[in-house]
Structure formats: structure tokens, C-alpha cells
Amino acid sequence: EAVVSTQKYEILYQRDKEMTDFINGFEEARAKEMEELRAAQARIVEMLEASSKTLVLSKALPSKEQYGDVTNELSYKMVQKDELQRMTSRVKEELQKKTYDYELKKQKLQMHEQYAKYSELEKRFSMNEQQIYSLNNFIATKSLDMNYQPYVNELSLIHI
């Protein structure tokens, strides 16, 4: 039984360590993802600004070919922007899921801790009941040993 309790404790301890590591590294990982997202958005803005400046500097309307290229580039940038938005949504969903999972595991761990405390108290109660039973038996035995009334009755008959 002690081995099983030790194994359960080890499992709970390992899960707690994993959750703690995740929580401790979460902000850093989140910050890194957000920085990559900002960098990609900044590159898109820079490319769009560069395209815009090129058009302004040329002071000429683009040819059909140039217009097609700019349109294709814009489409490409829009696809990248949409992909970045989807990625941001996925990161937020994953964050919510991880947070929910963490809270759920934390609740389970607390429930297990309470169960362990309950089990310990239950064992103590059982041990106390056994001690009370033993003490009652001891008292009953000593009371019988100390029952002097039959001797008093016998002695009172002798004195008469």
C-alpha cells in the first residue's frame, strides 16, 4: 500500500512539475510567437510601403504587367495576412486550451491532495478506535481484578 501511495505521489509530483514548467515557459513562448507575428506583419507593411513608394516615385501608371504583378503581390500579402490572423487565432485558442487544461489538472491535484488528507485522517480515526477498544478492554480487565466486593462480603461473614 505504501508503494502504491508513493507511485501515486510520484505521478502527481511529475504532473505538477510538467504544469509548472509549462506555466513558467508559457509567457516566454507566447512572447516569442507574438514577436514573430509582429515581425511578419512589419515585413508585410514594409513591402507594401516599398511597393507604394515605387509607384509614387515612378510618377507613371504601371503597365498591365506591372499592375498584374502588384495585384498578385497584394493578393499574396493578403493571403499572408489572413494566415497570420489564423495563426494568431490558433495561438489564442491553444493558450485558452492550455489554460483550461492547467486549471483542470490543478483542480484534480487539489482533489487528490484532499483525498490524501482524508485518507490519512481516516487511518488516524481507525487507529484511535483501536486504541480506545484496547483501553476499554484494559479497564474492564483491571476492574475485574480490582473488584474487592466479594472479598469484603467474605470477610464480613468471618467477623460476625
mmCIF file of C-alpha atoms in Angstrom, residues 14-112:
data_model
loop_
_atom_site.group_PDB
_atom_site.id
_atom_site.type_symbol
_atom_site.label_atom_id
_atom_site.label_comp_id
_atom_site.label_asym_id
_atom_site.label_seq_id
_atom_site.Cartn_x
_atom_site.Cartn_y
_atom_site.Cartn_z
ATOM 1 C CA GLN A 14 5.586 14.702 -12.150
ATOM 2 C CA ARG A 15 2.318 16.177 -13.433
ATOM 3 C CA ASP A 16 2.721 19.171 -11.169
ATOM 4 C CA LYS A 17 6.278 19.632 -12.437
ATOM 5 C CA GLU A 18 5.100 19.484 -16.064
ATOM 6 C CA MET A 19 2.372 22.025 -15.392
ATOM 7 C CA THR A 20 4.792 24.280 -13.543
ATOM 8 C CA ASP A 21 7.327 24.062 -16.398
ATOM 9 C CA PHE A 22 4.597 24.859 -18.915
ATOM 10 C CA ILE A 23 3.393 27.832 -16.886
ATOM 11 C CA ASN A 24 6.911 29.099 -16.290
ATOM 12 C CA GLY A 25 7.767 28.899 -20.013
ATOM 13 C CA PHE A 26 4.390 29.970 -21.308
ATOM 14 C CA GLU A 27 4.909 33.730 -21.246
ATOM 15 C CA GLU A 28 8.252 33.375 -22.973
ATOM 16 C CA ALA A 29 6.828 31.105 -25.691
ATOM 17 C CA ARG A 30 3.835 33.382 -26.102
ATOM 18 C CA ALA A 31 6.066 36.438 -26.329
ATOM 19 C CA LYS A 32 8.206 34.709 -28.953
ATOM 20 C CA GLU A 33 5.154 33.784 -31.047
ATOM 21 C CA MET A 34 3.777 37.298 -30.751
ATOM 22 C CA GLU A 35 7.147 38.772 -31.741
ATOM 23 C CA GLU A 36 7.276 36.532 -34.815
ATOM 24 C CA LEU A 37 3.747 37.603 -35.674
ATOM 25 C CA ARG A 38 4.637 41.288 -35.288
ATOM 26 C CA ALA A 39 7.781 40.813 -37.370
ATOM 27 C CA ALA A 40 5.812 39.167 -40.178
ATOM 28 C CA GLN A 41 3.225 41.938 -40.067
ATOM 29 C CA ALA A 42 6.004 44.536 -40.105
ATOM 30 C CA ARG A 43 7.560 42.847 -43.178
ATOM 31 C CA ILE A 44 4.200 42.959 -44.913
ATOM 32 C CA VAL A 45 3.820 46.644 -44.095
ATOM 33 C CA GLU A 46 7.380 47.354 -45.280
ATOM 34 C CA MET A 47 6.786 45.528 -48.538
ATOM 35 C CA LEU A 48 3.528 47.354 -49.112
ATOM 36 C CA GLU A 49 5.188 50.677 -48.309
ATOM 37 C CA ALA A 50 8.071 49.848 -50.659
ATOM 38 C CA SER A 51 5.580 48.998 -53.401
ATOM 39 C CA SER A 52 3.711 52.228 -52.754
ATOM 40 C CA LYS A 53 6.884 54.329 -52.804
ATOM 41 C CA THR A 54 7.969 52.703 -56.040
ATOM 42 C CA LEU A 55 4.690 53.660 -57.669
ATOM 43 C CA VAL A 56 4.867 57.218 -56.350
ATOM 44 C CA LEU A 57 8.492 57.655 -57.444
ATOM 45 C CA SER A 58 7.850 56.384 -60.922
ATOM 46 C CA LYS A 59 5.099 59.006 -61.317
ATOM 47 C CA ALA A 60 3.728 56.892 -64.020
ATOM 48 C CA LEU A 61 0.888 54.494 -64.230
ATOM 49 C CA PRO A 62 2.064 50.935 -64.170
ATOM 50 C CA SER A 63 1.848 48.821 -67.236
ATOM 51 C CA LYS A 64 -0.613 45.944 -67.352
ATOM 52 C CA GLU A 65 2.213 43.619 -66.468
ATOM 53 C CA GLN A 66 3.267 45.778 -63.501
ATOM 54 C CA TYR A 67 -0.321 46.131 -62.424
ATOM 55 C CA GLY A 68 -0.716 42.353 -62.565
ATOM 56 C CA ASP A 69 2.439 41.894 -60.523
ATOM 57 C CA VAL A 70 1.309 44.412 -57.891
ATOM 58 C CA THR A 71 -2.118 42.810 -57.804
ATOM 59 C CA ASN A 72 -0.551 39.374 -57.402
ATOM 60 C CA GLU A 73 1.760 40.693 -54.702
ATOM 61 C CA LEU A 74 -1.185 42.295 -52.945
ATOM 62 C CA SER A 75 -3.103 39.044 -53.162
ATOM 63 C CA TYR A 76 -0.079 37.221 -51.795
ATOM 64 C CA LYS A 77 0.219 39.736 -48.944
ATOM 65 C CA MET A 78 -3.481 39.413 -48.178
ATOM 66 C CA VAL A 79 -3.122 35.630 -48.032
ATOM 67 C CA GLN A 80 -0.148 36.061 -45.677
ATOM 68 C CA LYS A 81 -2.158 38.465 -43.547
ATOM 69 C CA ASP A 82 -5.071 36.018 -43.382
ATOM 70 C CA GLU A 83 -2.677 33.217 -42.498
ATOM 71 C CA LEU A 84 -1.155 35.341 -39.745
ATOM 72 C CA GLN A 85 -4.621 36.081 -38.392
ATOM 73 C CA ARG A 86 -5.470 32.375 -38.423
ATOM 74 C CA MET A 87 -2.167 31.622 -36.717
ATOM 75 C CA THR A 88 -2.919 34.254 -34.082
ATOM 76 C CA SER A 89 -6.347 32.724 -33.537
ATOM 77 C CA ARG A 90 -4.821 29.259 -33.211
ATOM 78 C CA VAL A 91 -2.260 30.530 -30.715
ATOM 79 C CA LYS A 92 -5.027 32.164 -28.686
ATOM 80 C CA GLU A 93 -7.144 29.002 -28.831
ATOM 81 C CA GLU A 94 -4.165 26.901 -27.807
ATOM 82 C CA LEU A 95 -3.474 29.302 -24.961
ATOM 83 C CA GLN A 96 -7.077 29.015 -23.791
ATOM 84 C CA LYS A 97 -6.950 25.219 -24.102
ATOM 85 C CA LYS A 98 -3.663 25.009 -22.207
ATOM 86 C CA THR A 99 -5.004 27.346 -19.532
ATOM 87 C CA TYR A 100 -8.159 25.250 -19.224
ATOM 88 C CA ASP A 101 -6.117 22.023 -19.090
ATOM 89 C CA TYR A 102 -3.867 23.542 -16.450
ATOM 90 C CA GLU A 103 -6.817 24.632 -14.329
ATOM 91 C CA LEU A 104 -8.418 21.208 -14.697
ATOM 92 C CA LYS A 105 -5.217 19.414 -13.704
ATOM 93 C CA LYS A 106 -4.778 21.814 -10.815
ATOM 94 C CA GLN A 107 -8.308 21.050 -9.599
ATOM 95 C CA LYS A 108 -7.669 17.312 -9.921
ATOM 96 C CA LEU A 109 -4.432 17.673 -7.996
ATOM 97 C CA GLN A 110 -6.187 19.596 -5.248
ATOM 98 C CA MET A 111 -8.847 16.934 -5.123
ATOM 99 C CA HIS A 112 -6.140 14.294 -4.834
#
